[in-house]
Amino acid sequence: MGSLLPLFLLLLLAASYQPTGSRRRRWGTRTQGTGGRSPAPSETSAPFWVRISPEFKAVPPGGSLWLNCSSSCPLPEGFSLRTVLPRGETLSGPHWVSYQLLDVRAWSSDVQCFVTCAGETREATARITAYKQPRSVILEPPVLVRDEYTLRCHVTHVFPVGFLVVTLRRGGQVIYSESLEHYTSVDLANVTMTHTLHARPSDFGQPVTCHAHLNLDGLVVLSSSAPMMLTAFAWSPASKALASTSIAVFVVIHLVVGALYLRKCLLMQSRA
């Protein structure tokens, strides 16, 4: 019995013994299982937005404006602006930059703002337009020469002229329309359109109007003149001058005849 006790103790020790390398391998396995999980995303790798304000702006030709570019990125690496328009001052804050644009003369321009965050670049786009509604649309009184009316319409201080369409209407019917798409100037302009209309008996008493139409990629600007009536006795400038001269000559002749008659009467009274 005494010899069996040492043997039992040796067997118990052998069963509970584990090599050091095995422990390390088992611990290493547990450590690898924990470290294999995906790390939580950092703030800079999260999605971010870029905004530009205003997204659409119309200014008079030669005008200026401010555009603000902002982002939700907590640590933006940089802001930049892409535009063909002249730039002025720049103001900035932690998550925004404001850009001044000067002397806007292109009728339509796209302006892009870029923000880089954690190596990723995103953008936002604004559209700037420059246009000027006509100051006035004036239709001259129709002039009738023989059997033709001369219609003359003036459109003043308009931009961009290349997108202007001038239309003449008789009543509700279009009688003439002209597009000025060949005009490429970047300045305000005055436009005069002249049209000759064959006179018909049914035209007498009809109203004629002139319309200026700007179509800027969906932005439609309309201006119209006051109506003018087609009459059977429309005087031309030359006819008016001739009539005025004739009336003046007629008045002068009557004054001379009257003066001679009065003188004759006075002479007869003095003799009597």
PDB file of C-alpha atoms in Angstrom:
ATOM      1  CA  MET A   1       0.000   0.000   0.000  1.00  0.00           C
ATOM      2  CA  GLY A   2       2.840   2.343   0.825  1.00  0.00           C
ATOM      3  CA  SER A   3       4.385   1.689  -2.587  1.00  0.00           C
ATOM      4  CA  LEU A   4       1.146   2.486  -4.410  1.00  0.00           C
ATOM      5  CA  LEU A   5       0.829   6.026  -2.960  1.00  0.00           C
ATOM      6  CA  PRO A   6       3.961   7.470  -4.616  1.00  0.00           C
ATOM      7  CA  LEU A   7       2.895   5.911  -7.908  1.00  0.00           C
ATOM      8  CA  PHE A   8      -0.562   7.530  -7.648  1.00  0.00           C
ATOM      9  CA  LEU A   9       0.958  10.943  -6.969  1.00  0.00           C
ATOM     10  CA  LEU A  10       3.217  10.666 -10.024  1.00  0.00           C
ATOM     11  CA  LEU A  11       0.272   9.818 -12.275  1.00  0.00           C
ATOM     12  CA  LEU A  12      -1.714  12.798 -10.911  1.00  0.00           C
ATOM     13  CA  LEU A  13       1.160  15.200 -11.587  1.00  0.00           C
ATOM     14  CA  ALA A  14       1.617  13.877 -15.127  1.00  0.00           C
ATOM     15  CA  ALA A  15      -2.072  14.362 -15.920  1.00  0.00           C
ATOM     16  CA  SER A  16      -2.127  17.968 -14.720  1.00  0.00           C
ATOM     17  CA  TYR A  17       1.165  18.980 -16.407  1.00  0.00           C
ATOM     18  CA  GLN A  18       1.004  21.056 -19.687  1.00  0.00           C
ATOM     19  CA  PRO A  19       4.066  22.312 -21.614  1.00  0.00           C
ATOM     20  CA  THR A  20       4.685  26.050 -21.675  1.00  0.00           C
ATOM     21  CA  GLY A  21       4.534  26.195 -25.503  1.00  0.00           C
ATOM     22  CA  SER A  22       1.056  24.692 -25.483  1.00  0.00           C
ATOM     23  CA  ARG A  23      -0.176  27.403 -23.130  1.00  0.00           C
ATOM     24  CA  ARG A  24       1.285  30.068 -25.350  1.00  0.00           C
ATOM     25  CA  ARG A  25      -0.283  28.552 -28.427  1.00  0.00           C
ATOM     26  CA  ARG A  26      -3.684  28.383 -26.756  1.00  0.00           C
ATOM     27  CA  TRP A  27      -3.385  31.978 -25.484  1.00  0.00           C
ATOM     28  CA  GLY A  28      -2.179  33.063 -28.873  1.00  0.00           C
ATOM     29  CA  THR A  29      -5.226  31.502 -30.470  1.00  0.00           C
ATOM     30  CA  ARG A  30      -7.536  33.363 -28.133  1.00  0.00           C
ATOM     31  CA  THR A  31      -5.695  36.600 -28.802  1.00  0.00           C
ATOM     32  CA  GLN A  32      -5.909  36.131 -32.568  1.00  0.00           C
ATOM     33  CA  GLY A  33      -9.637  35.531 -32.338  1.00  0.00           C
ATOM     34  CA  THR A  34     -10.161  38.811 -30.521  1.00  0.00           C
ATOM     35  CA  GLY A  35      -7.880  40.840 -32.799  1.00  0.00           C
ATOM     36  CA  GLY A  36      -9.483  39.488 -36.019  1.00  0.00           C
ATOM     37  CA  ARG A  37     -12.597  41.664 -35.580  1.00  0.00           C
ATOM     38  CA  SER A  38     -12.931  44.796 -37.802  1.00  0.00           C
ATOM     39  CA  PRO A  39     -12.001  47.959 -35.904  1.00  0.00           C
ATOM     40  CA  ALA A  40     -14.671  50.624 -35.398  1.00  0.00           C
ATOM     41  CA  PRO A  41     -14.557  53.248 -38.176  1.00  0.00           C
ATOM     42  CA  SER A  42     -12.820  56.475 -37.290  1.00  0.00           C
ATOM     43  CA  GLU A  43     -14.511  59.872 -37.599  1.00  0.00           C
ATOM     44  CA  THR A  44     -12.539  60.867 -40.681  1.00  0.00           C
ATOM     45  CA  SER A  45     -13.480  57.709 -42.620  1.00  0.00           C
ATOM     46  CA  ALA A  46     -17.209  58.271 -42.068  1.00  0.00           C
ATOM     47  CA  PRO A  47     -19.280  59.675 -44.990  1.00  0.00           C
ATOM     48  CA  PHE A  48     -19.319  63.471 -45.292  1.00  0.00           C
ATOM     49  CA  TRP A  49     -21.276  65.967 -47.367  1.00  0.00           C
ATOM     50  CA  VAL A  50     -20.275  69.070 -49.331  1.00  0.00           C
ATOM     51  CA  ARG A  51     -22.694  71.940 -49.953  1.00  0.00           C
ATOM     52  CA  ILE A  52     -22.493  75.168 -51.921  1.00  0.00           C
ATOM     53  CA  SER A  53     -24.855  78.079 -51.381  1.00  0.00           C
ATOM     54  CA  PRO A  54     -26.624  79.498 -53.272  1.00  0.00           C
ATOM     55  CA  GLU A  55     -26.932  76.657 -55.779  1.00  0.00           C
ATOM     56  CA  PHE A  56     -28.499  78.978 -58.354  1.00  0.00           C
ATOM     57  CA  LYS A  57     -28.017  82.725 -58.638  1.00  0.00           C
ATOM     58  CA  ALA A  58     -28.897  85.291 -61.314  1.00  0.00           C
ATOM     59  CA  VAL A  59     -27.038  88.611 -61.339  1.00  0.00           C
ATOM     60  CA  PRO A  60     -27.012  91.629 -63.678  1.00  0.00           C
ATOM     61  CA  PRO A  61     -24.214  91.631 -66.295  1.00  0.00           C
ATOM     62  CA  GLY A  62     -20.986  92.796 -64.650  1.00  0.00           C
ATOM     63  CA  GLY A  63     -22.337  92.086 -61.148  1.00  0.00           C
ATOM     64  CA  SER A  64     -20.651  90.207 -58.284  1.00  0.00           C
ATOM     65  CA  LEU A  65     -21.709  87.694 -55.628  1.00  0.00           C
ATOM     66  CA  TRP A  66     -20.489  85.479 -52.767  1.00  0.00           C
ATOM     67  CA  LEU A  67     -20.604  81.667 -52.765  1.00  0.00           C
ATOM     68  CA  ASN A  68     -20.261  79.670 -49.528  1.00  0.00           C
ATOM     69  CA  CYS A  69     -18.786  76.160 -49.600  1.00  0.00           C
ATOM     70  CA  SER A  70     -19.253  74.052 -46.451  1.00  0.00           C
ATOM     71  CA  SER A  71     -18.688  70.450 -45.367  1.00  0.00           C
ATOM     72  CA  SER A  72     -19.509  68.070 -42.523  1.00  0.00           C
ATOM     73  CA  CYS A  73     -15.943  66.738 -42.491  1.00  0.00           C
ATOM     74  CA  PRO A  74     -14.519  67.179 -38.928  1.00  0.00           C
ATOM     75  CA  LEU A  75     -10.964  67.678 -40.195  1.00  0.00           C
ATOM     76  CA  PRO A  76     -11.060  68.864 -43.827  1.00  0.00           C
ATOM     77  CA  GLU A  77      -7.730  68.690 -45.584  1.00  0.00           C
ATOM     78  CA  GLY A  78      -8.542  71.456 -48.031  1.00  0.00           C
ATOM     79  CA  PHE A  79     -11.142  73.485 -49.947  1.00  0.00           C
ATOM     80  CA  SER A  80     -10.818  74.517 -53.603  1.00  0.00           C
ATOM     81  CA  LEU A  81     -12.974  76.234 -56.221  1.00  0.00           C
ATOM     82  CA  ARG A  82     -13.104  75.699 -59.983  1.00  0.00           C
ATOM     83  CA  THR A  83     -14.580  78.513 -62.104  1.00  0.00           C
ATOM     84  CA  VAL A  84     -13.833  80.627 -65.167  1.00  0.00           C
ATOM     85  CA  LEU A  85     -15.203  83.734 -63.449  1.00  0.00           C
ATOM     86  CA  PRO A  86     -12.848  86.333 -61.919  1.00  0.00           C
ATOM     87  CA  ARG A  87     -12.345  85.839 -58.180  1.00  0.00           C
ATOM     88  CA  GLY A  88     -12.083  88.428 -55.429  1.00  0.00           C
ATOM     89  CA  GLU A  89     -11.739  87.988 -51.673  1.00  0.00           C
ATOM     90  CA  THR A  90     -11.877  84.703 -49.732  1.00  0.00           C
ATOM     91  CA  LEU A  91     -13.164  84.198 -46.183  1.00  0.00           C
ATOM     92  CA  SER A  92     -12.915  80.941 -44.206  1.00  0.00           C
ATOM     93  CA  GLY A  93     -13.955  79.205 -41.005  1.00  0.00           C
ATOM     94  CA  PRO A  94     -13.506  75.728 -39.437  1.00  0.00           C
ATOM     95  CA  HIS A  95     -15.780  73.929 -41.914  1.00  0.00           C
ATOM     96  CA  TRP A  96     -16.514  76.534 -44.614  1.00  0.00           C
ATOM     97  CA  VAL A  97     -14.955  78.872 -47.145  1.00  0.00           C
ATOM     98  CA  SER A  98     -16.678  81.815 -48.879  1.00  0.00           C
ATOM     99  CA  TYR A  99     -15.515  82.952 -52.312  1.00  0.00           C
ATOM    100  CA  GLN A 100     -16.253  86.282 -53.999  1.00  0.00           C
ATOM    101  CA  LEU A 101     -16.858  86.225 -57.769  1.00  0.00           C
ATOM    102  CA  LEU A 102     -16.498  89.469 -59.725  1.00  0.00           C
ATOM    103  CA  ASP A 103     -17.617  90.955 -63.057  1.00  0.00           C
ATOM    104  CA  VAL A 104     -19.983  88.148 -64.044  1.00  0.00           C
ATOM    105  CA  ARG A 105     -20.560  88.510 -67.796  1.00  0.00           C
ATOM    106  CA  ALA A 106     -20.956  84.901 -68.954  1.00  0.00           C
ATOM    107  CA  TRP A 107     -24.699  84.306 -69.218  1.00  0.00           C
ATOM    108  CA  SER A 108     -24.329  80.836 -67.608  1.00  0.00           C
ATOM    109  CA  SER A 109     -21.409  79.419 -65.600  1.00  0.00           C
ATOM    110  CA  ASP A 110     -20.984  76.287 -63.470  1.00  0.00           C
ATOM    111  CA  VAL A 111     -18.913  76.781 -60.302  1.00  0.00           C
ATOM    112  CA  GLN A 112     -17.579  73.689 -58.493  1.00  0.00           C
ATOM    113  CA  CYS A 113     -16.435  73.480 -54.863  1.00  0.00           C
ATOM    114  CA  PHE A 114     -14.141  70.596 -53.804  1.00  0.00           C
ATOM    115  CA  VAL A 115     -13.470  69.353 -50.258  1.00  0.00           C
ATOM    116  CA  THR A 116     -10.941  66.635 -49.353  1.00  0.00           C
ATOM    117  CA  CYS A 117     -11.511  64.610 -46.165  1.00  0.00           C
ATOM    118  CA  ALA A 118      -9.308  61.642 -45.122  1.00  0.00           C
ATOM    119  CA  GLY A 119      -8.008  61.319 -48.657  1.00  0.00           C
ATOM    120  CA  GLU A 120     -11.474  61.390 -50.262  1.00  0.00           C
ATOM    121  CA  THR A 121     -12.604  64.363 -52.371  1.00  0.00           C
ATOM    122  CA  ARG A 122     -16.220  65.336 -52.923  1.00  0.00           C
ATOM    123  CA  GLU A 123     -17.779  68.275 -54.758  1.00  0.00           C
ATOM    124  CA  ALA A 124     -20.850  70.472 -55.063  1.00  0.00           C
ATOM    125  CA  THR A 125     -21.900  72.594 -58.055  1.00  0.00           C
ATOM    126  CA  ALA A 126     -23.637  75.963 -58.382  1.00  0.00           C
ATOM    127  CA  ARG A 127     -24.910  77.668 -61.531  1.00  0.00           C
ATOM    128  CA  ILE A 128     -24.489  81.414 -62.001  1.00  0.00           C
ATOM    129  CA  THR A 129     -26.420  83.245 -64.718  1.00  0.00           C
ATOM    130  CA  ALA A 130     -26.182  86.839 -65.884  1.00  0.00           C
ATOM    131  CA  TYR A 131     -29.106  88.382 -67.732  1.00  0.00           C
ATOM    132  CA  LYS A 132     -30.938  91.686 -68.025  1.00  0.00           C
ATOM    133  CA  GLN A 133     -34.619  91.942 -68.813  1.00  0.00           C
ATOM    134  CA  PRO A 134     -35.256  94.603 -71.479  1.00  0.00           C
ATOM    135  CA  ARG A 135     -35.693  98.054 -70.004  1.00  0.00           C
ATOM    136  CA  SER A 136     -38.391  98.739 -72.575  1.00  0.00           C
ATOM    137  CA  VAL A 137     -40.034  97.298 -75.680  1.00  0.00           C
ATOM    138  CA  ILE A 138     -41.375 100.073 -77.934  1.00  0.00           C
ATOM    139  CA  LEU A 139     -43.365  99.631 -81.135  1.00  0.00           C
ATOM    140  CA  GLU A 140     -43.479 102.736 -83.316  1.00  0.00           C
ATOM    141  CA  PRO A 141     -46.810 103.728 -84.887  1.00  0.00           C
ATOM    142  CA  PRO A 142     -47.229 101.783 -88.160  1.00  0.00           C
ATOM    143  CA  VAL A 143     -46.379 103.742 -91.295  1.00  0.00           C
ATOM    144  CA  LEU A 144     -48.429 103.058 -94.433  1.00  0.00           C
ATOM    145  CA  VAL A 145     -46.676 103.686 -97.758  1.00  0.00           C
ATOM    146  CA  ARG A 146     -48.800 102.716-100.760  1.00  0.00           C
ATOM    147  CA  ASP A 147     -50.028  99.255 -99.766  1.00  0.00           C
ATOM    148  CA  GLU A 148     -47.383  98.305 -97.184  1.00  0.00           C
ATOM    149  CA  TYR A 149     -47.045  98.959 -93.461  1.00  0.00           C
ATOM    150  CA  THR A 150     -43.595  99.532 -91.982  1.00  0.00           C
ATOM    151  CA  LEU A 151     -43.416  98.134 -88.448  1.00  0.00           C
ATOM    152  CA  ARG A 152     -40.410  99.068 -86.294  1.00  0.00           C
ATOM    153  CA  CYS A 153     -39.772  97.659 -82.799  1.00  0.00           C
ATOM    154  CA  HIS A 154     -37.072  98.794 -80.325  1.00  0.00           C
ATOM    155  CA  VAL A 155     -35.800  96.547 -77.490  1.00  0.00           C
ATOM    156  CA  THR A 156     -33.533  98.482 -75.112  1.00  0.00           C
ATOM    157  CA  HIS A 157     -30.836  97.438 -72.618  1.00  0.00           C
ATOM    158  CA  VAL A 158     -31.138  93.657 -72.938  1.00  0.00           C
ATOM    159  CA  PHE A 159     -28.638  90.823 -72.239  1.00  0.00           C
ATOM    160  CA  PRO A 160     -27.717  88.273 -73.522  1.00  0.00           C
ATOM    161  CA  VAL A 161     -28.857  89.318 -76.980  1.00  0.00           C
ATOM    162  CA  GLY A 162     -27.825  85.977 -78.487  1.00  0.00           C
ATOM    163  CA  PHE A 163     -30.776  84.323 -76.701  1.00  0.00           C
ATOM    164  CA  LEU A 164     -33.301  86.976 -77.718  1.00  0.00           C
ATOM    165  CA  VAL A 165     -36.252  86.354 -80.034  1.00  0.00           C
ATOM    166  CA  VAL A 166     -38.342  89.353 -81.172  1.00  0.00           C
ATOM    167  CA  THR A 167     -41.884  88.626 -82.384  1.00  0.00           C
ATOM    168  CA  LEU A 168     -44.587  90.770 -83.990  1.00  0.00           C
ATOM    169  CA  ARG A 169     -48.220  89.816 -83.482  1.00  0.00           C
ATOM    170  CA  ARG A 170     -51.343  91.055 -85.229  1.00  0.00           C
ATOM    171  CA  GLY A 171     -54.154  90.312 -82.829  1.00  0.00           C
ATOM    172  CA  GLY A 172     -53.237  86.851 -81.568  1.00  0.00           C
ATOM    173  CA  GLN A 173     -51.414  85.803 -84.751  1.00  0.00           C
ATOM    174  CA  VAL A 174     -47.642  85.830 -85.211  1.00  0.00           C
ATOM    175  CA  ILE A 175     -46.809  87.780 -88.369  1.00  0.00           C
ATOM    176  CA  TYR A 176     -43.018  87.872 -87.991  1.00  0.00           C
ATOM    177  CA  SER A 177     -40.330  86.467 -85.669  1.00  0.00           C
ATOM    178  CA  GLU A 178     -36.573  86.937 -85.645  1.00  0.00           C
ATOM    179  CA  SER A 179     -33.876  85.214 -83.554  1.00  0.00           C
ATOM    180  CA  LEU A 180     -30.639  87.041 -82.747  1.00  0.00           C
ATOM    181  CA  GLU A 181     -28.565  83.924 -82.035  1.00  0.00           C
ATOM    182  CA  HIS A 182     -25.757  85.256 -84.273  1.00  0.00           C
ATOM    183  CA  TYR A 183     -25.173  88.116 -81.812  1.00  0.00           C
ATOM    184  CA  THR A 184     -22.180  87.283 -79.533  1.00  0.00           C
ATOM    185  CA  SER A 185     -21.451  90.506 -77.633  1.00  0.00           C
ATOM    186  CA  VAL A 186     -21.163  90.248 -73.831  1.00  0.00           C
ATOM    187  CA  ASP A 187     -22.494  93.760 -73.208  1.00  0.00           C
ATOM    188  CA  LEU A 188     -25.931  95.282 -72.804  1.00  0.00           C
ATOM    189  CA  ALA A 189     -27.378  96.183 -76.195  1.00  0.00           C
ATOM    190  CA  ASN A 190     -30.249  97.956 -77.910  1.00  0.00           C
ATOM    191  CA  VAL A 191     -31.993  96.064 -80.697  1.00  0.00           C
ATOM    192  CA  THR A 192     -34.169  97.484 -83.494  1.00  0.00           C
ATOM    193  CA  MET A 193     -36.207  95.183 -85.737  1.00  0.00           C
ATOM    194  CA  THR A 194     -38.005  96.416 -88.875  1.00  0.00           C
ATOM    195  CA  HIS A 195     -40.616  94.462 -90.809  1.00  0.00           C
ATOM    196  CA  THR A 196     -42.753  95.305 -93.846  1.00  0.00           C
ATOM    197  CA  LEU A 197     -46.335  94.042 -93.831  1.00  0.00           C
ATOM    198  CA  HIS A 198     -48.555  93.968 -96.911  1.00  0.00           C
ATOM    199  CA  ALA A 199     -51.741  95.868 -96.106  1.00  0.00           C
ATOM    200  CA  ARG A 200     -55.105  94.113 -96.468  1.00  0.00           C
ATOM    201  CA  PRO A 201     -58.589  95.567 -95.897  1.00  0.00           C
ATOM    202  CA  SER A 202     -59.084  93.136 -93.007  1.00  0.00           C
ATOM    203  CA  ASP A 203     -55.976  94.552 -91.242  1.00  0.00           C
ATOM    204  CA  PHE A 204     -57.512  97.976 -90.653  1.00  0.00           C
ATOM    205  CA  GLY A 205     -58.288  98.424 -86.963  1.00  0.00           C
ATOM    206  CA  GLN A 206     -56.225  95.389 -85.883  1.00  0.00           C
ATOM    207  CA  PRO A 207     -53.807  95.814 -82.916  1.00  0.00           C
ATOM    208  CA  VAL A 208     -50.110  95.023 -83.448  1.00  0.00           C
ATOM    209  CA  THR A 209     -47.739  94.241 -80.553  1.00  0.00           C
ATOM    210  CA  CYS A 210     -44.013  93.523 -80.255  1.00  0.00           C
ATOM    211  CA  HIS A 211     -42.680  90.853 -77.860  1.00  0.00           C
ATOM    212  CA  ALA A 212     -39.121  90.238 -76.595  1.00  0.00           C
ATOM    213  CA  HIS A 213     -38.483  86.652 -75.502  1.00  0.00           C
ATOM    214  CA  LEU A 214     -35.361  85.495 -73.580  1.00  0.00           C
ATOM    215  CA  ASN A 215     -35.054  81.714 -73.149  1.00  0.00           C
ATOM    216  CA  LEU A 216     -32.130  80.880 -70.823  1.00  0.00           C
ATOM    217  CA  ASP A 217     -32.181  77.081 -70.520  1.00  0.00           C
ATOM    218  CA  GLY A 218     -35.683  77.012 -69.089  1.00  0.00           C
ATOM    219  CA  LEU A 219     -35.653  80.463 -67.513  1.00  0.00           C
ATOM    220  CA  VAL A 220     -38.063  82.441 -69.712  1.00  0.00           C
ATOM    221  CA  VAL A 221     -38.183  86.249 -69.593  1.00  0.00           C
ATOM    222  CA  LEU A 222     -40.967  87.996 -71.541  1.00  0.00           C
ATOM    223  CA  SER A 223     -41.494  91.703 -72.251  1.00  0.00           C
ATOM    224  CA  SER A 224     -44.104  93.287 -74.511  1.00  0.00           C
ATOM    225  CA  SER A 225     -44.890  96.646 -76.067  1.00  0.00           C
ATOM    226  CA  ALA A 226     -48.088  98.638 -75.944  1.00  0.00           C
ATOM    227  CA  PRO A 227     -50.420  97.810 -78.869  1.00  0.00           C
ATOM    228  CA  MET A 228     -50.529  99.977 -81.982  1.00  0.00           C
ATOM    229  CA  MET A 229     -53.536 100.022 -84.345  1.00  0.00           C
ATOM    230  CA  LEU A 230     -53.308  99.479 -88.084  1.00  0.00           C
ATOM    231  CA  THR A 231     -55.179 102.339 -89.725  1.00  0.00           C
ATOM    232  CA  ALA A 232     -56.102 103.129 -93.309  1.00  0.00           C
ATOM    233  CA  PHE A 233     -54.459 106.556 -93.051  1.00  0.00           C
ATOM    234  CA  ALA A 234     -51.095 105.957 -91.451  1.00  0.00           C
ATOM    235  CA  TRP A 235     -48.826 108.866 -92.317  1.00  0.00           C
ATOM    236  CA  SER A 236     -45.202 108.326 -93.190  1.00  0.00           C
ATOM    237  CA  PRO A 237     -42.618 110.868 -91.903  1.00  0.00           C
ATOM    238  CA  ALA A 238     -42.207 112.266 -95.436  1.00  0.00           C
ATOM    239  CA  SER A 239     -46.000 112.589 -95.811  1.00  0.00           C
ATOM    240  CA  LYS A 240     -46.229 114.297 -92.432  1.00  0.00           C
ATOM    241  CA  ALA A 241     -43.519 116.780 -93.418  1.00  0.00           C
ATOM    242  CA  LEU A 242     -45.221 117.487 -96.754  1.00  0.00           C
ATOM    243  CA  ALA A 243     -48.586 117.953 -95.079  1.00  0.00           C
ATOM    244  CA  SER A 244     -47.112 120.300 -92.490  1.00  0.00           C
ATOM    245  CA  THR A 245     -45.403 122.330 -95.190  1.00  0.00           C
ATOM    246  CA  SER A 246     -48.615 122.540 -97.214  1.00  0.00           C
ATOM    247  CA  ILE A 247     -50.604 123.718 -94.228  1.00  0.00           C
ATOM    248  CA  ALA A 248     -47.986 126.331 -93.414  1.00  0.00           C
ATOM    249  CA  VAL A 249     -47.998 127.642 -96.996  1.00  0.00           C
ATOM    250  CA  PHE A 250     -51.798 127.704 -96.979  1.00  0.00           C
ATOM    251  CA  VAL A 251     -51.853 129.747 -93.770  1.00  0.00           C
ATOM    252  CA  VAL A 252     -49.244 132.184 -95.083  1.00  0.00           C
ATOM    253  CA  ILE A 253     -51.209 132.733 -98.315  1.00  0.00           C
ATOM    254  CA  HIS A 254     -54.395 133.440 -96.377  1.00  0.00           C
ATOM    255  CA  LEU A 255     -52.562 135.877 -94.114  1.00  0.00           C
ATOM    256  CA  VAL A 256     -51.110 137.739 -97.124  1.00  0.00           C
ATOM    257  CA  VAL A 257     -54.511 137.902 -98.877  1.00  0.00           C
ATOM    258  CA  GLY A 258     -56.115 139.111 -95.677  1.00  0.00           C
ATOM    259  CA  ALA A 259     -53.490 141.796 -95.221  1.00  0.00           C
ATOM    260  CA  LEU A 260     -53.923 143.031 -98.805  1.00  0.00           C
ATOM    261  CA  TYR A 261     -57.690 143.145 -98.455  1.00  0.00           C
ATOM    262  CA  LEU A 262     -57.454 145.063 -95.193  1.00  0.00           C
ATOM    263  CA  ARG A 263     -55.068 147.573 -96.788  1.00  0.00           C
ATOM    264  CA  LYS A 264     -57.441 148.062 -99.713  1.00  0.00           C
ATOM    265  CA  CYS A 265     -60.331 148.733 -97.368  1.00  0.00           C
ATOM    266  CA  LEU A 266     -58.338 151.318 -95.434  1.00  0.00           C
ATOM    267  CA  LEU A 267     -57.353 153.132 -98.640  1.00  0.00           C
ATOM    268  CA  MET A 268     -60.971 153.322 -99.813  1.00  0.00           C
ATOM    269  CA  GLN A 269     -62.067 154.734 -96.464  1.00  0.00           C
ATOM    270  CA  SER A 270     -59.345 157.398 -96.512  1.00  0.00           C
ATOM    271  CA  ARG A 271     -60.394 158.567-100.025  1.00  0.00           C
ATOM    272  CA  ALA A 272     -63.988 158.736 -99.027  1.00  0.00           C
TER     273      ALA A 272
END
